[in-house]
Short mmCIF file of C-alpha atoms in Angstrom, two decimals:
data_model
loop_
_atom_site.label_atom_id
_atom_site.label_comp_id
_atom_site.label_asym_id
_atom_site.label_seq_id
_atom_site.Cartn_x
_atom_site.Cartn_y
_atom_site.Cartn_z
CA MET R 1 -13.15 45.84 -7.03
CA THR R 2 -11.01 43.81 -9.55
CA THR R 3 -11.23 40.36 -10.29
CA THR R 4 -8.22 39.24 -8.38
CA GLN R 5 -9.35 41.48 -5.25
CA GLN R 6 -12.57 39.35 -5.25
CA HIS R 7 -10.92 36.50 -4.85
CA LEU R 8 -8.83 37.43 -1.99
CA PRO R 9 -10.05 35.68 1.14
CA ILE R 10 -11.89 38.55 3.47
CA TRP R 11 -9.05 38.19 5.69
CA HIS R 12 -6.70 39.71 3.16
CA ASP R 13 -7.63 43.37 4.41
CA THR R 14 -3.43 44.95 4.18
CA PRO R 15 -0.80 44.17 1.61
CA ASP R 16 1.26 41.06 2.15
CA PRO R 17 4.43 41.64 4.23
CA VAL R 18 7.39 41.73 2.23
CA TYR R 19 9.63 38.73 2.96
CA PRO R 20 12.48 37.84 0.43
CA PRO R 21 12.59 34.99 -1.89
CA LEU R 22 15.75 32.86 -0.79
CA ALA R 23 18.82 33.77 -2.93
CA GLY R 24 22.20 31.95 -2.60
CA GLU R 25 22.71 28.88 0.21
CA ILE R 26 22.21 28.69 3.94
CA ALA R 27 22.68 26.53 6.19
CA VAL R 28 20.24 25.98 9.29
CA ASP R 29 19.41 23.13 11.72
CA VAL R 30 15.76 23.05 10.43
CA CYS R 31 14.34 23.70 6.99
CA VAL R 32 10.67 24.18 7.66
CA ILE R 33 8.41 24.38 4.45
CA GLY R 34 5.31 26.19 4.37
CA LEU R 35 4.47 29.25 6.24
CA GLY R 36 1.20 28.61 7.20
CA GLY R 37 -0.28 28.01 10.62
CA SER R 38 1.46 24.44 11.09
CA GLY R 39 4.97 25.41 9.93
CA LEU R 40 4.80 28.74 11.86
CA ILE R 41 4.15 27.39 15.10
CA CYS R 42 6.50 24.43 14.72
CA ILE R 43 9.33 27.36 13.97
CA HIS R 44 8.35 29.09 17.20
CA GLU R 45 8.72 25.79 18.88
CA LEU R 46 12.32 25.05 17.18
CA LEU R 47 13.33 28.46 18.03
CA ASP R 48 12.28 27.94 21.95
CA LEU R 49 14.21 24.73 21.83
CA GLY R 50 17.34 26.26 20.97
CA LEU R 51 17.48 25.31 17.20
CA SER R 52 18.33 27.52 14.33
CA VAL R 53 15.59 27.71 11.36
CA ALA R 54 14.68 28.99 8.16
CA GLY R 55 11.16 28.76 6.97
CA ILE R 56 10.20 28.96 2.86
CA ASP R 57 6.97 29.30 1.62
CA ALA R 58 6.02 28.85 -2.47
CA ALA R 59 3.89 32.03 -2.28
CA THR R 60 2.99 34.13 0.60
CA VAL R 61 2.75 33.85 4.76
CA GLY R 62 -0.71 32.24 5.35
CA GLY R 63 -1.20 32.23 1.14
CA GLY R 64 -2.57 28.81 1.53
CA ALA R 65 -5.30 27.35 3.54
CA ALA R 66 -3.98 28.70 6.81
CA GLY R 67 -5.20 32.12 5.82
CA ARG R 68 -7.83 31.10 3.54
CA ASN R 69 -10.20 29.38 5.81
CA GLY R 70 -13.37 29.87 7.81
CA GLY R 71 -11.46 31.42 10.91
CA PHE R 72 -12.99 28.88 13.51
CA LEU R 73 -11.06 27.38 16.26
CA LEU R 74 -12.50 24.13 17.22
CA ALA R 75 -11.48 21.77 19.89
CA GLY R 76 -10.84 18.29 19.03
CA LEU R 77 -10.17 16.39 15.79
CA ALA R 78 -12.23 16.81 12.73
CA ALA R 79 -14.39 13.85 13.05
CA PHE R 80 -17.29 14.44 15.78
CA TYR R 81 -16.28 13.50 19.47
CA HIS R 82 -18.18 10.21 19.70
CA ASN R 83 -17.18 9.26 16.47
CA ALA R 84 -13.55 9.84 17.36
CA VAL R 85 -14.16 7.70 20.63
CA ALA R 86 -15.40 4.92 18.23
CA ALA R 87 -12.23 5.27 16.16
CA ILE R 88 -9.35 5.78 18.24
CA GLY R 89 -10.60 5.04 21.85
CA ARG R 90 -11.93 7.15 24.67
CA GLU R 91 -8.48 8.02 26.41
CA ARG R 92 -6.84 9.01 23.15
CA ALA R 93 -9.86 10.74 22.01
CA ALA R 94 -10.21 12.80 25.38
CA ALA R 95 -6.67 13.61 25.48
CA ILE R 96 -6.36 15.43 21.98
CA TYR R 97 -9.67 17.10 22.78
CA ARG R 98 -8.05 18.51 26.03
CA LEU R 99 -4.69 19.91 24.59
CA THR R 100 -6.59 21.15 21.85
CA MET R 101 -8.87 23.10 24.38
CA ALA R 102 -5.41 24.30 26.04
CA GLU R 103 -4.04 25.25 22.48
CA ILE R 104 -7.11 27.73 21.95
CA GLU R 105 -6.48 29.15 25.15
CA ARG R 106 -2.81 29.62 24.40
CA MET R 107 -3.80 31.32 21.10
CA ALA R 108 -6.24 33.38 22.81
CA MET R 109 -4.16 34.66 25.51
CA ALA R 110 -1.09 35.34 22.93
CA MET R 111 -3.11 37.40 20.28
CA PRO R 112 -5.83 39.43 21.74
CA GLY R 113 -7.67 41.45 19.11
CA ILE R 114 -7.35 38.18 16.77
CA VAL R 115 -8.67 35.39 18.69
CA TYR R 116 -12.23 35.83 20.28
CA ARG R 117 -13.51 33.26 22.45
CA VAL R 118 -17.09 33.13 21.65
CA GLY R 119 -17.80 29.37 21.18
CA SER R 120 -19.20 27.61 18.34
CA LEU R 121 -22.45 25.91 17.20
CA ARG R 122 -23.01 22.39 15.71
CA ILE R 123 -26.50 23.07 14.27
CA ALA R 124 -28.57 19.76 13.27
CA ALA R 125 -30.00 19.97 9.78
CA SER R 126 -31.94 16.96 9.83
CA PRO R 127 -33.51 14.71 12.56
CA ALA R 128 -30.91 11.65 12.09
CA GLU R 129 -28.16 14.82 12.98
CA VAL R 130 -30.67 15.65 15.99
CA ALA R 131 -29.88 12.18 17.02
CA ASP R 132 -26.04 12.82 16.39
CA CYS R 133 -25.72 15.75 18.61
CA ALA R 134 -27.34 13.87 21.37
CA ALA R 135 -24.83 11.07 21.06
CA GLN R 136 -22.26 13.64 20.77
CA LEU R 137 -23.31 15.57 23.94
CA GLN R 138 -23.55 12.30 25.81
CA ALA R 139 -19.55 11.23 24.77
CA MET R 140 -18.60 14.74 25.62
CA ARG R 141 -20.35 14.72 29.03
CA ALA R 142 -19.12 11.29 29.95
CA ASP R 143 -15.71 12.46 29.51
CA ASP R 144 -16.43 15.78 31.41
CA LEU R 145 -15.78 17.84 28.45
CA PRO R 146 -17.47 21.24 28.14
CA VAL R 147 -20.78 21.05 26.13
CA GLU R 148 -24.45 22.14 26.45
CA PRO R 149 -27.34 21.51 24.39
CA TYR R 150 -28.70 24.27 22.21
CA SER R 151 -31.97 25.57 20.75
CA GLY R 152 -31.96 29.14 19.36
CA PRO R 153 -32.68 31.04 16.38
CA GLU R 154 -29.88 29.11 14.45
CA GLY R 155 -31.70 25.76 15.09
CA GLU R 156 -31.23 22.72 17.32
CA GLY R 157 -27.91 21.22 18.16
CA LEU R 158 -24.92 21.71 20.61
CA LEU R 159 -22.83 24.64 21.98
CA LEU R 160 -19.33 24.28 22.50
CA PRO R 161 -18.45 26.83 24.61
CA THR R 162 -14.25 26.59 24.43
CA ASP R 163 -14.08 27.11 20.71
CA GLY R 164 -13.89 30.32 18.95
CA ALA R 165 -13.39 32.60 15.84
CA PHE R 166 -10.26 34.43 14.86
CA GLN R 167 -8.59 36.69 11.86
CA PRO R 168 -6.63 33.44 10.70
CA LEU R 169 -4.35 35.52 8.12
CA ARG R 170 -3.57 37.78 10.71
CA ARG R 171 -2.54 35.38 12.78
CA CYS R 172 -0.02 33.80 10.66
CA ARG R 173 1.25 37.29 9.93
CA PHE R 174 1.93 37.65 13.67
CA LEU R 175 3.45 34.44 14.14
CA ALA R 176 5.98 35.11 10.86
CA GLU R 177 6.76 38.73 12.37
CA GLN R 178 7.37 37.02 15.86
CA ALA R 179 9.67 34.05 14.38
CA GLN R 180 11.55 36.83 12.50
CA ARG R 181 12.31 38.82 15.48
CA GLY R 182 13.14 35.58 17.07
CA GLY R 183 16.14 34.58 14.77
CA ALA R 184 14.09 32.34 12.33
CA LEU R 185 15.04 33.68 8.40
CA LEU R 186 11.84 33.55 6.36
CA PHE R 187 11.63 33.66 2.86
CA THR R 188 8.55 33.59 0.21
CA ALA R 189 8.09 33.22 -3.27
CA THR R 190 10.44 30.18 -2.54
CA PRO R 191 9.04 26.63 -3.24
CA ALA R 192 11.16 23.61 -2.84
CA MET R 193 12.05 22.20 -5.44
CA ALA R 194 13.34 19.28 -4.52
CA ILE R 195 14.29 17.28 -1.37
CA ASN R 196 18.07 15.63 -1.43
CA GLY R 197 18.69 13.91 2.13
CA ALA R 198 17.90 17.14 4.22
CA THR R 199 18.99 19.53 1.45
CA VAL R 200 16.12 21.61 -0.03
CA GLN R 201 16.55 23.10 -3.55
CA CYS R 202 14.96 25.98 -4.31
CA PRO R 203 14.64 27.91 -7.66
CA GLN R 204 17.75 30.55 -6.67
CA GLY R 205 19.27 28.86 -3.95
CA GLN R 206 19.55 25.74 -1.20
CA ILE R 207 19.20 25.38 2.39
CA ARG R 208 21.28 22.53 4.09
CA ALA R 209 19.68 21.57 7.23
CA ARG R 210 20.23 18.73 9.65
CA HIS R 211 16.25 18.06 9.32
CA VAL R 212 13.60 18.84 6.59
CA ILE R 213 9.76 19.67 8.14
CA ILE R 214 7.06 19.47 5.56
CA ALA R 215 4.25 21.43 6.97
CA VAL R 216 1.58 21.93 4.36
CA ASP R 217 -1.87 20.99 4.12
CA GLY R 218 -3.19 21.19 0.75
CA GLY R 219 -0.55 19.66 -1.82
CA LEU R 220 1.05 17.63 1.02
CA GLU R 221 1.23 14.59 -1.31
CA ARG R 222 2.94 16.14 -3.71
CA LEU R 223 5.87 17.21 -1.84
CA ALA R 224 5.47 13.95 0.21
CA PRO R 225 5.13 11.51 -2.42
CA GLU R 226 5.40 8.86 0.56
CA LEU R 227 1.76 9.79 1.45
CA ARG R 228 0.40 9.37 -1.69
CA GLY R 229 -2.52 6.79 -1.68
CA ILE R 230 -3.60 7.74 2.29
CA VAL R 231 -3.63 11.80 1.47
CA ARG R 232 -5.86 13.59 -1.23
CA SER R 233 -6.35 17.02 -1.68
CA ALA R 234 -9.30 18.93 -2.29
CA ARG R 235 -10.79 22.37 -3.15
CA LEU R 236 -12.73 24.44 -0.14
CA GLN R 237 -14.59 27.15 -1.07
CA MET R 238 -16.22 30.31 0.58
CA LEU R 239 -17.65 33.90 0.00
CA ALA R 240 -17.97 37.07 2.23
CA THR R 241 -20.84 39.73 2.23
CA ALA R 242 -20.76 43.62 2.71
CA PRO R 243 -21.49 44.38 6.51
CA ASP R 244 -25.34 43.01 7.13
CA ARG R 245 -26.77 44.77 10.27
CA GLU R 246 -30.16 43.21 9.93
CA CYS R 247 -28.09 39.70 10.55
CA SER R 248 -26.82 38.90 14.22
CA LEU R 249 -24.57 35.94 14.51
CA PRO R 250 -22.86 35.85 17.76
CA ARG R 251 -21.28 32.57 17.29
CA PRO R 252 -19.39 30.69 14.23
CA VAL R 253 -22.28 27.85 13.21
CA TYR R 254 -21.31 24.41 11.64
CA THR R 255 -24.30 22.56 10.26
CA ARG R 256 -24.96 19.78 7.84
CA TRP R 257 -22.61 17.20 9.45
CA GLY R 258 -20.20 20.35 9.25
CA TYR R 259 -20.05 20.61 5.45
CA ASP R 260 -21.48 24.09 5.71
CA TYR R 261 -20.11 26.51 7.84
CA TRP R 262 -20.10 30.53 8.71
CA GLN R 263 -19.79 33.28 10.86
CA GLN R 264 -20.46 36.91 11.34
CA LEU R 265 -17.10 39.19 11.83
CA PRO R 266 -16.94 42.08 14.38
CA ASP R 267 -17.81 44.57 11.38
CA GLY R 268 -21.11 42.70 10.52
CA ARG R 269 -19.55 40.91 7.19
CA ILE R 270 -20.49 37.05 6.54
CA ALA R 271 -17.96 34.47 6.01
CA LEU R 272 -19.73 31.50 4.68
CA GLY R 273 -18.45 28.24 3.17
CA GLY R 274 -18.98 24.34 2.41
CA CYS R 275 -21.07 22.72 -0.02
CA ARG R 276 -17.74 20.44 -1.10
CA ASP R 277 -19.48 17.12 -0.66
CA ARG R 278 -22.31 18.42 -3.20
CA PHE R 279 -19.78 18.17 -5.89
CA ALA R 280 -17.17 15.83 -4.42
CA ALA R 281 -15.81 14.60 -7.93
CA GLU R 282 -15.11 18.32 -9.25
CA GLU R 283 -13.48 19.35 -6.05
CA TRP R 284 -10.58 16.74 -5.53
CA GLU R 285 -7.45 17.93 -7.06
CA ALA R 286 -9.17 21.00 -8.31
CA PRO R 287 -7.25 24.32 -8.56
CA PRO R 288 -7.43 26.77 -5.68
CA GLN R 289 -10.30 29.02 -7.62
CA PRO R 290 -13.74 29.52 -6.78
CA SER R 291 -16.21 27.62 -8.94
CA ALA R 292 -19.76 28.70 -10.35
CA PRO R 293 -21.48 25.49 -9.25
CA VAL R 294 -20.23 25.64 -5.52
CA GLN R 295 -20.43 29.19 -5.18
CA ALA R 296 -24.04 29.30 -6.35
CA ALA R 297 -25.17 26.68 -3.78
CA LEU R 298 -23.01 28.73 -1.07
CA GLU R 299 -25.22 31.99 -2.21
CA GLN R 300 -28.38 29.90 -2.01
CA ILE R 301 -27.49 29.17 1.72
CA LEU R 302 -26.36 32.57 2.40
CA ARG R 303 -30.00 33.65 1.30
CA GLU R 304 -32.24 31.00 2.34
CA ARG R 305 -30.94 29.67 4.94
CA VAL R 306 -28.60 32.53 7.09
CA GLY R 307 -31.27 34.79 5.85
CA SER R 308 -28.99 37.31 4.57
CA ARG R 309 -29.57 39.65 1.59
CA ALA R 310 -26.07 41.64 1.73
CA PRO R 311 -24.28 41.58 -1.68
CA VAL R 312 -21.64 39.34 -1.98
CA GLU R 313 -18.06 41.04 -2.26
CA ARG R 314 -15.42 38.13 -2.14
CA ARG R 315 -15.45 34.42 -3.26
CA TRP R 316 -12.35 32.63 -2.57
CA ALA R 317 -10.72 28.97 -2.50
CA ALA R 318 -7.95 26.86 -0.99
CA LEU R 319 -6.61 23.49 -0.83
CA VAL R 320 -6.41 21.10 1.91
CA ALA R 321 -5.63 17.52 2.55
CA TYR R 322 -7.77 14.70 3.46
CA ARG R 323 -6.57 11.24 5.17
CA SER R 324 -8.27 8.41 3.98
CA ASP R 325 -7.09 5.86 6.20
CA SER R 326 -7.38 7.40 9.78
CA ILE R 327 -9.51 10.22 11.24
CA LEU R 328 -5.97 11.33 12.67
CA PRO R 329 -3.84 14.07 11.04
CA VAL R 330 -0.56 13.10 9.39
CA ALA R 331 2.44 13.79 11.98
CA ARG R 332 5.29 11.81 11.34
CA GLN R 333 8.87 10.89 9.86
CA ILE R 334 8.52 9.96 6.05
CA ARG R 335 12.29 9.39 5.45
CA PRO R 336 15.31 9.75 7.39
CA ASN R 337 15.64 13.50 8.64
CA VAL R 338 12.57 14.38 6.89
CA TRP R 339 9.24 15.00 8.50
CA ALA R 340 5.63 15.66 7.47
CA ILE R 341 2.56 17.34 9.19
CA GLY R 342 -0.79 18.04 7.51
CA ALA R 343 -3.96 16.40 6.07
CA TYR R 344 -5.98 17.85 8.85
CA ASN R 345 -9.24 17.03 7.05
CA GLY R 346 -10.75 20.36 6.85
CA THR R 347 -10.14 21.57 10.51
CA GLY R 348 -6.27 22.50 11.21
CA ASN R 349 -6.25 25.56 12.77
CA VAL R 350 -5.60 24.02 16.45
CA ILE R 351 -4.93 20.55 15.59
CA GLY R 352 -1.90 22.09 13.13
CA ALA R 353 -0.55 23.88 15.97
CA LEU R 354 -0.32 20.64 18.02
CA CYS R 355 1.37 18.83 15.26
CA GLY R 356 3.88 21.45 14.88
CA ARG R 357 4.64 21.61 18.35
CA ALA R 358 4.94 17.66 17.92
CA VAL R 359 7.49 17.31 15.36
CA ALA R 360 9.83 19.99 16.87
CA ARG R 361 9.94 18.27 19.79
CA ALA R 362 10.99 15.12 17.87
CA VAL R 363 13.24 16.92 15.70
CA ALA R 364 14.93 19.01 18.40
CA ARG R 365 15.03 16.45 21.61
CA GLY R 366 13.82 13.13 20.23
CA ASP R 367 10.52 13.50 22.18
CA LEU R 368 7.91 11.18 20.44
CA ALA R 369 5.34 11.36 22.70
CA LEU R 370 2.82 14.17 21.28
CA LEU R 371 3.94 12.68 17.72
CA ARG R 372 2.63 9.40 18.61
CA LEU R 373 -0.65 10.60 20.27
CA LEU R 374 -1.87 12.77 17.29
CA ASP R 375 -0.56 10.24 14.17
CA GLY R 376 0.83 6.68 15.40
CA GLY R 377 1.24 5.64 12.14
#
């Protein structure tokens, strides 16, 4: 395996599909920048609402965090539920949680074989986290949200039965194929060089649109400078092993306050990520390549905490955006006819899909209800 192959995510099991770079000038109702999960869901929603759409990506379909993450489908916001209640209120936190549960169900029905409804575990790594799990359990039960106390081989914590796991890159490719069949114009290797009004300038052409939607997570503040100061990107890193027949990990696991996480794929390989907080200063605005200190820490967790002796076959990284002023994502109009979604705070697979739907509805029919629920900024 070459170094380049070693740095591909475990999800990259087949060559990238071919979508051409943009050449020349086109005109559409909406240009969506970013062909990750949130951008592709946005494109689907726009097509369903009767608009013409072009989607572009600087790299490939799912080439950023959408195709390089841990493969978790988690209901709710990145903040644990009781913390979300304290920050944004019980009614709003519960509404968002239920919408994300419904989105996971929708994904599972649309993509069998890609999405697995196995639940997830939050496992405590300290007595303080045991107490925090108890607080989360109490808050979720008060709002009749599915949760169970858990004690098992992984440790003590919570079982979230409506969560799941999936193959994130395959999901993006599936969505892109379906979007193209539905009439969307998709272009890869086509970065947005500038956004002038609602015209997107690219290296070899331009897209004239009535609206532009920036649907990227990592690097959002570069494409949307209005968000600098409240959005900042960081590098997340992962590794993956060869198939491990000695380990049995039936559900994805989040532990140590969500900073470390792993799951075992159906073929026995283990994908594990985290440790960003231990090297925080080096991970902000870092290039999306794995670093030796974080990878060494991840391998220590693999050996000592997970108990796997399988050889590590892949190591990779991706950029994700965090919002400093709120636990909510960014989903708003940032200038006339230009919208931005992103800053999912490390868990964008489900909440990002909701943001994609929200901005599409705002653009297509002026419906701001979901947008205001998710951001309100």
